[in-house]
CSV table of C-alpha atoms in Angstrom, one decimal:
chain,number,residue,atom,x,y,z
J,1,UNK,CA,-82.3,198.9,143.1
J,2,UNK,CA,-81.9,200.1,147.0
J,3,UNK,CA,-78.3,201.0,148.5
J,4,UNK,CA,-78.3,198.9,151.5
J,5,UNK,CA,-76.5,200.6,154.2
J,6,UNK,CA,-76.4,197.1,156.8
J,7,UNK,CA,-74.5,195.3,153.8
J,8,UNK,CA,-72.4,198.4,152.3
J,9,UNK,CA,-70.7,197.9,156.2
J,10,UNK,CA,-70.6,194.4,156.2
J,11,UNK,CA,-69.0,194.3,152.7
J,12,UNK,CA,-66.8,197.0,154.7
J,13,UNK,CA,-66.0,194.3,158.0
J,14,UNK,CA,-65.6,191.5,155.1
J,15,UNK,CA,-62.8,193.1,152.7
J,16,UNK,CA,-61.0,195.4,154.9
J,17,UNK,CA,-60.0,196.2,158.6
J,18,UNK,CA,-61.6,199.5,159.0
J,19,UNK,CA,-62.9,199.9,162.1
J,20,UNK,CA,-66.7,199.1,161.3
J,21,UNK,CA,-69.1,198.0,164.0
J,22,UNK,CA,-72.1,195.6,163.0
J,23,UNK,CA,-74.3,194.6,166.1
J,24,UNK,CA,-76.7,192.6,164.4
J,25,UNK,CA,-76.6,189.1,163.6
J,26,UNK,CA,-75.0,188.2,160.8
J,27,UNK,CA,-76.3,185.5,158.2
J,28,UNK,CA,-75.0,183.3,155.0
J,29,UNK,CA,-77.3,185.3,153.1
J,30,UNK,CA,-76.4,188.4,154.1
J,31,UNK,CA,-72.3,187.6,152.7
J,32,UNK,CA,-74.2,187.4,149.6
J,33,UNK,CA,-75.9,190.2,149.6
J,34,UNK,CA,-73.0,192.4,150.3
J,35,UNK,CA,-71.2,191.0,147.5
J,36,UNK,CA,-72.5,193.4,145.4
J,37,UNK,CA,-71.1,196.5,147.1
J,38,UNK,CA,-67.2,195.1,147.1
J,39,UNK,CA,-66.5,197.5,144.5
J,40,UNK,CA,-67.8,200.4,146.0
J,41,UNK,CA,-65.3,199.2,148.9
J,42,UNK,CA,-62.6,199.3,146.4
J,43,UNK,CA,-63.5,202.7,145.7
J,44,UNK,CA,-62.9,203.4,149.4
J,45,UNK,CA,-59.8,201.6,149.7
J,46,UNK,CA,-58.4,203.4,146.3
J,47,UNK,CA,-59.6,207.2,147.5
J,48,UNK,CA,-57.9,206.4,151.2
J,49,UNK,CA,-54.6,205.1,149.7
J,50,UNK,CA,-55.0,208.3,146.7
J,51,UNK,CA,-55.0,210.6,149.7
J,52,UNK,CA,-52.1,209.0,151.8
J,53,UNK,CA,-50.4,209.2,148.2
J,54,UNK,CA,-50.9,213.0,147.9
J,55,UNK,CA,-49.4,213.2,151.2
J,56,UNK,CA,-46.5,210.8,151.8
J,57,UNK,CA,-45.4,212.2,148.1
J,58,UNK,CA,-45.0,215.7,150.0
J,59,UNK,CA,-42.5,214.0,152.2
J,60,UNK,CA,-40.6,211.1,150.7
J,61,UNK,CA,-39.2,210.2,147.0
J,62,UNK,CA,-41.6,208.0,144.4
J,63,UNK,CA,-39.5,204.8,145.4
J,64,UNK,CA,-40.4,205.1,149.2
J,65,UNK,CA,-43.7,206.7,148.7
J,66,UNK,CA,-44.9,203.4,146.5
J,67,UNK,CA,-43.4,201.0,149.1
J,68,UNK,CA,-45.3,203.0,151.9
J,69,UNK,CA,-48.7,202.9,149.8
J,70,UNK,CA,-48.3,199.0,149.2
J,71,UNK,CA,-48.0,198.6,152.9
J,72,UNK,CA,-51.1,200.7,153.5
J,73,UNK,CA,-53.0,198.9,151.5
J,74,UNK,CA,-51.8,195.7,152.8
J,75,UNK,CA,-53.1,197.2,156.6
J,76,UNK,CA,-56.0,198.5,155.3
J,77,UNK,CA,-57.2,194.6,153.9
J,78,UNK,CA,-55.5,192.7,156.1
J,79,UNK,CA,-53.6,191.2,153.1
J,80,UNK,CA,-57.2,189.4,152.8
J,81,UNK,CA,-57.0,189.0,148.8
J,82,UNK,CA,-53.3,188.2,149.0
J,83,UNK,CA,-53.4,184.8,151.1
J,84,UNK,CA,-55.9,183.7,148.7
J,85,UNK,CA,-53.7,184.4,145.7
J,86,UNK,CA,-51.0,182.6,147.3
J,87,UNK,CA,-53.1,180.0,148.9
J,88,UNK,CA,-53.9,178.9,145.2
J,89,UNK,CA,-50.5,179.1,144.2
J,90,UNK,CA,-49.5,176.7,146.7
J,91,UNK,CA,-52.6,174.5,146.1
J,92,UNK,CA,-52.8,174.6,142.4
J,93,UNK,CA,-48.8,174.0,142.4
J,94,UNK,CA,-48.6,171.5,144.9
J,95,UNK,CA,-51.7,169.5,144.9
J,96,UNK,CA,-52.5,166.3,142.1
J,97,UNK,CA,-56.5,166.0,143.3
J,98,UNK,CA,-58.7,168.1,143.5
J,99,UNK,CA,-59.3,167.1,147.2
J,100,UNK,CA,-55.5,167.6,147.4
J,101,UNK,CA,-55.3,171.3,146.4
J,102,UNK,CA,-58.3,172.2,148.7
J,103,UNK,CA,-56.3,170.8,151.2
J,104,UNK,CA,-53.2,172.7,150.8
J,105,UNK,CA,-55.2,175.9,150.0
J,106,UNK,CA,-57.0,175.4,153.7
J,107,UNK,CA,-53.3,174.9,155.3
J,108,UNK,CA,-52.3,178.4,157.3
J,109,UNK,CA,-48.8,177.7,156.5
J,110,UNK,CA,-47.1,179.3,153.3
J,111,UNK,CA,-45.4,177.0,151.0
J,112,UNK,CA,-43.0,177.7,148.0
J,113,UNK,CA,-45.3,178.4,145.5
J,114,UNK,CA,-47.1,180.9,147.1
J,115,UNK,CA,-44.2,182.3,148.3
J,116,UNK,CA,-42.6,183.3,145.3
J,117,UNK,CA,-46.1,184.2,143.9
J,118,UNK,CA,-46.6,186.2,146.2
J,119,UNK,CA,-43.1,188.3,146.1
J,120,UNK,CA,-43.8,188.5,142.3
J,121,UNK,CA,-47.1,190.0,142.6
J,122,UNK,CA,-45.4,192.7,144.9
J,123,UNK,CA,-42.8,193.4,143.2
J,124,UNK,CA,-45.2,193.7,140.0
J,125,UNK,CA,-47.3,196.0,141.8
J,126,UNK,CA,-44.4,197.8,143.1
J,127,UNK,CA,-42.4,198.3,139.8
J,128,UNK,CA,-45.8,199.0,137.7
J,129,UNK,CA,-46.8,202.0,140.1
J,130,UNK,CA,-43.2,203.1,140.6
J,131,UNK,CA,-43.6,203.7,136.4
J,132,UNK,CA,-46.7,205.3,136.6
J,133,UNK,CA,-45.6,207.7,139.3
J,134,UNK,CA,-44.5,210.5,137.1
J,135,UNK,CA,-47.8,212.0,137.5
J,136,UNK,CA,-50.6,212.5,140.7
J,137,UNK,CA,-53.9,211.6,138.5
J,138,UNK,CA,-51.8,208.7,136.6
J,139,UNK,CA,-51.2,206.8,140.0
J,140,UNK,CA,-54.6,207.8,141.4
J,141,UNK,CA,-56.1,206.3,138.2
J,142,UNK,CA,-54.2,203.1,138.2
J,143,UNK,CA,-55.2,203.0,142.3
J,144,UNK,CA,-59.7,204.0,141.6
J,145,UNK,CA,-59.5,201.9,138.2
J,146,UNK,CA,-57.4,198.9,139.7
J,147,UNK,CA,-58.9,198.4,142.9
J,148,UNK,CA,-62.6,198.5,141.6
J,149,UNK,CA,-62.8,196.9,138.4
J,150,UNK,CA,-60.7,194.1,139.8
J,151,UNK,CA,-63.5,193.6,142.4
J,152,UNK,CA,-65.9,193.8,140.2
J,153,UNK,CA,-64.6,191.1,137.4
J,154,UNK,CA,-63.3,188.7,140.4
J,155,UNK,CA,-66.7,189.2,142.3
J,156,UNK,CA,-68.4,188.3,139.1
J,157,UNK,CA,-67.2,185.1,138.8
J,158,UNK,CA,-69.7,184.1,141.4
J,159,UNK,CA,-72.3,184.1,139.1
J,160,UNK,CA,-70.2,181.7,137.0
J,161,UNK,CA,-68.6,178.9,138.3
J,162,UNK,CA,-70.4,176.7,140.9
J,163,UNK,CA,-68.9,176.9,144.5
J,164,UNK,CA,-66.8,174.2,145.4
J,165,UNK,CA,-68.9,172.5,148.3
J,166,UNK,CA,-65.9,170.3,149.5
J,167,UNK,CA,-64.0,173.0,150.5
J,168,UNK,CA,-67.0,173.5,153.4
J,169,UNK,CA,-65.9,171.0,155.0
J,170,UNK,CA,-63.9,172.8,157.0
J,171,UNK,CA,-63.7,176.6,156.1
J,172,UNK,CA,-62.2,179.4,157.4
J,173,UNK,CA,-62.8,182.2,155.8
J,174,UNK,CA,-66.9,182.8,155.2
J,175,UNK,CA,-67.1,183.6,150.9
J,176,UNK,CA,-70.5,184.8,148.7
J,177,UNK,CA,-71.5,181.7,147.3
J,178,UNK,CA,-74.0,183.1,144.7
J,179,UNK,CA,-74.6,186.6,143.0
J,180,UNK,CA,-78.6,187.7,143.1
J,181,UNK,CA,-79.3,190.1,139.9
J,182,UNK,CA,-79.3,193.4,142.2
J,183,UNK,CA,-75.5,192.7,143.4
J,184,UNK,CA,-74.5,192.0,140.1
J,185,UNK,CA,-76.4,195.1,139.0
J,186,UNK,CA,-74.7,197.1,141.5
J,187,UNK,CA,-70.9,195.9,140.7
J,188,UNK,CA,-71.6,196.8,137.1
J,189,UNK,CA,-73.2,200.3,138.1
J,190,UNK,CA,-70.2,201.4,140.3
J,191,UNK,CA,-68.1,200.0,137.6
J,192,UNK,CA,-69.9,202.4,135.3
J,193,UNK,CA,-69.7,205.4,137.2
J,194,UNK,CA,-66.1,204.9,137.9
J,195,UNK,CA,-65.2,204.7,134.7
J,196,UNK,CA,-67.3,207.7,133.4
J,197,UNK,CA,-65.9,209.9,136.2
J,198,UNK,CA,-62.4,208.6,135.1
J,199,UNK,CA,-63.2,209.7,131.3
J,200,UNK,CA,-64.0,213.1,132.2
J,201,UNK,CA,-61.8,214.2,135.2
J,202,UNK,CA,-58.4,212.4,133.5
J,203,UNK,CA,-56.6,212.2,130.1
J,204,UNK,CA,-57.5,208.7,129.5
J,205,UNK,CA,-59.6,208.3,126.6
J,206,UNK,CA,-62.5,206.7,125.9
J,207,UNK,CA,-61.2,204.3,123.7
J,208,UNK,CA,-58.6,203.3,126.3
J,209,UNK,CA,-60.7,203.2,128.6
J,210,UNK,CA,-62.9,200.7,126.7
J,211,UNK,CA,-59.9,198.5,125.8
J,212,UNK,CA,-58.7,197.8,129.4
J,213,UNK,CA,-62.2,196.5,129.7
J,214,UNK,CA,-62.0,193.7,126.9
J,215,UNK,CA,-58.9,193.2,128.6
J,216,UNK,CA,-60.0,192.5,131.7
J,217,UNK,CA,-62.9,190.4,130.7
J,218,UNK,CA,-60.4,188.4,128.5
J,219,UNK,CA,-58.0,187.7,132.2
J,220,UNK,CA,-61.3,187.0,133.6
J,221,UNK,CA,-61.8,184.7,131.1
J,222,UNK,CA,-58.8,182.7,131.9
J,223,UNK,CA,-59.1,182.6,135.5
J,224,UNK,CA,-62.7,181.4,135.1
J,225,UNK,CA,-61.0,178.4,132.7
J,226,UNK,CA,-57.8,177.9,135.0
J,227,UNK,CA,-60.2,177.8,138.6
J,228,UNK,CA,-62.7,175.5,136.1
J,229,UNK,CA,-59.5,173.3,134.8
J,230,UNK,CA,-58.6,173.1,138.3
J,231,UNK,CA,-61.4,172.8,141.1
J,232,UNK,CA,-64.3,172.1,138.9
J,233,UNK,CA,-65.6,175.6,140.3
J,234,UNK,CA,-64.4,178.2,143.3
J,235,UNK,CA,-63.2,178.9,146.8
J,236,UNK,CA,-62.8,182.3,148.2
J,237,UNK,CA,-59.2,182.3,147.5
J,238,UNK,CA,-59.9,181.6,144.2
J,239,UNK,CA,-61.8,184.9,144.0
J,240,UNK,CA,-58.9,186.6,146.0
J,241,UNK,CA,-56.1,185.5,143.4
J,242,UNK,CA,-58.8,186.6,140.9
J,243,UNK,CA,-58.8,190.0,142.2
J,244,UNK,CA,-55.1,190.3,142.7
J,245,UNK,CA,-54.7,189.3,138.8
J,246,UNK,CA,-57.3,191.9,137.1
J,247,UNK,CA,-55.4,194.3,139.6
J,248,UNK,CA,-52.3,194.0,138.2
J,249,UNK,CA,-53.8,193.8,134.8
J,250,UNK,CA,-54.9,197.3,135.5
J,251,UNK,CA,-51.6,198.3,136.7
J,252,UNK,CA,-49.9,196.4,133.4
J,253,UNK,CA,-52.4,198.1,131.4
J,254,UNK,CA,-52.0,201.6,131.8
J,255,UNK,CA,-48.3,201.2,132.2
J,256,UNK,CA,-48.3,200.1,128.3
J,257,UNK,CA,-50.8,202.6,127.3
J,258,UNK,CA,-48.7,206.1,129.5
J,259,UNK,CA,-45.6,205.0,130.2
């Protein structure tokens, strides 16, 4: 397996707004290839927000320092995985047809549903780090565990559930429509590695460790069933909501197993 550095910056350009330059062309194929280093860019995202953590917790109380992390986080992705989770709120909620949701989901304008998802999902994220913020490594674990493994379980869903071709029609937002062996190979690697480093620099054990896994294959599990029940298959916002479930999972998680 060879670390692609062309597709480790375009996985960069794809989930976040650093300020990454690309000056080739860039083609379907190579979305797909990238696909395989999104969690390493969560790893990016989750060591940029731990450091802005370390210092904004210098300066303000937990309360404001979690609020100012959350809307780091939301600059640093350009809220890219939360408009899909409330995109399928609003489509899954409002929509009878499939056709109907795919519709909705394509709309730019934010309905109910997704509105009040999306303020739970804040709030959620909000409260469980707010719990978990009696300690630096506790929140910097919650931040490296959440915002990897969640890429890596929603990314995996690629490789199965069949991409929903009618929602080509007239797409936005470009999405990695299938999942060679060496991506998937890669997502599980930095998975790995993460959660090695996260056994031996922190208190969480091994066994815990292991059960937010089954747990997070088991939410996997249901998204892949309610996108399945739903579509017949996946968009990209799909795989955003996706994300922005096993996130909070994570968060939920070690809230129940520290706090």
């Amino acid at each position: 397996m060879n670390l692609n550095g062309l597709q480790f910056k375009l996985a960069l350009v794809f989930l976040t707004r650093l300020p990454v330059k690309i000056h080739s062309e860039v083609e379907e194929e190579s979305i797909n290839l990238a696909s395989g280093y999104f969690a390493l860019v969560g790893l990016v995202i989750a060591l940029m927000l731990s450091a802005a953590y370390l210092v904004i917790g210098f300066i303000f109380p937990a309360e404001l320092t979690i609020l100012l992390l959350l809307a780091l986080s939301l600059m640093l992705t350009g809220a890219f995985h939360e408009d899909g989770f409330a995109d399928v709120w609003d489509g899954f909620g409002g929509g009878w047809t499939q056709r109907q949701k795919l519709e909705i989901m394509k709309d730019s304008r934010l309905g109910t549903y997704g509105a009040s998802a999306l303020v739970i999902l804040l709030l959620s994220k909000y409260i469980s780090l707010y719990l978990l913020a009696f300690g630096f490594w506790q929140v910097v674990s919650a931040l490296v565990l959440g915002h990897v493994l969640s890429r890596a379980f929603a990314t995996a869903l690629i490789g199965q559930l069949p991409y929903v071709q009618a929602d080509a029609e007239s797409k936005v937002k470009p999405v990695a429509k299938h999942l060679n062996p060496e991506s998937a190979q890669l997502l599980w690697l930095t998975s790995a590695v993460v959660l090695l480093l996260t056994w031996m620099l922190t208190p969480l054990s091994f066994y815990g460790l292991c059960g937010l896994c089954l747990v997070l294959w088991g939410v996997q599990c249901l998204c892949k069933q309610w996108f399945n029940a739903q579509l017949q298959g996946y968009t990209g916002d799909c795989l955003g909501a996706a994300q922005q479930c096993l996130e909070l999972t994570v968060y939920f998680y070690l809230v129940a197993l520290l706090a």
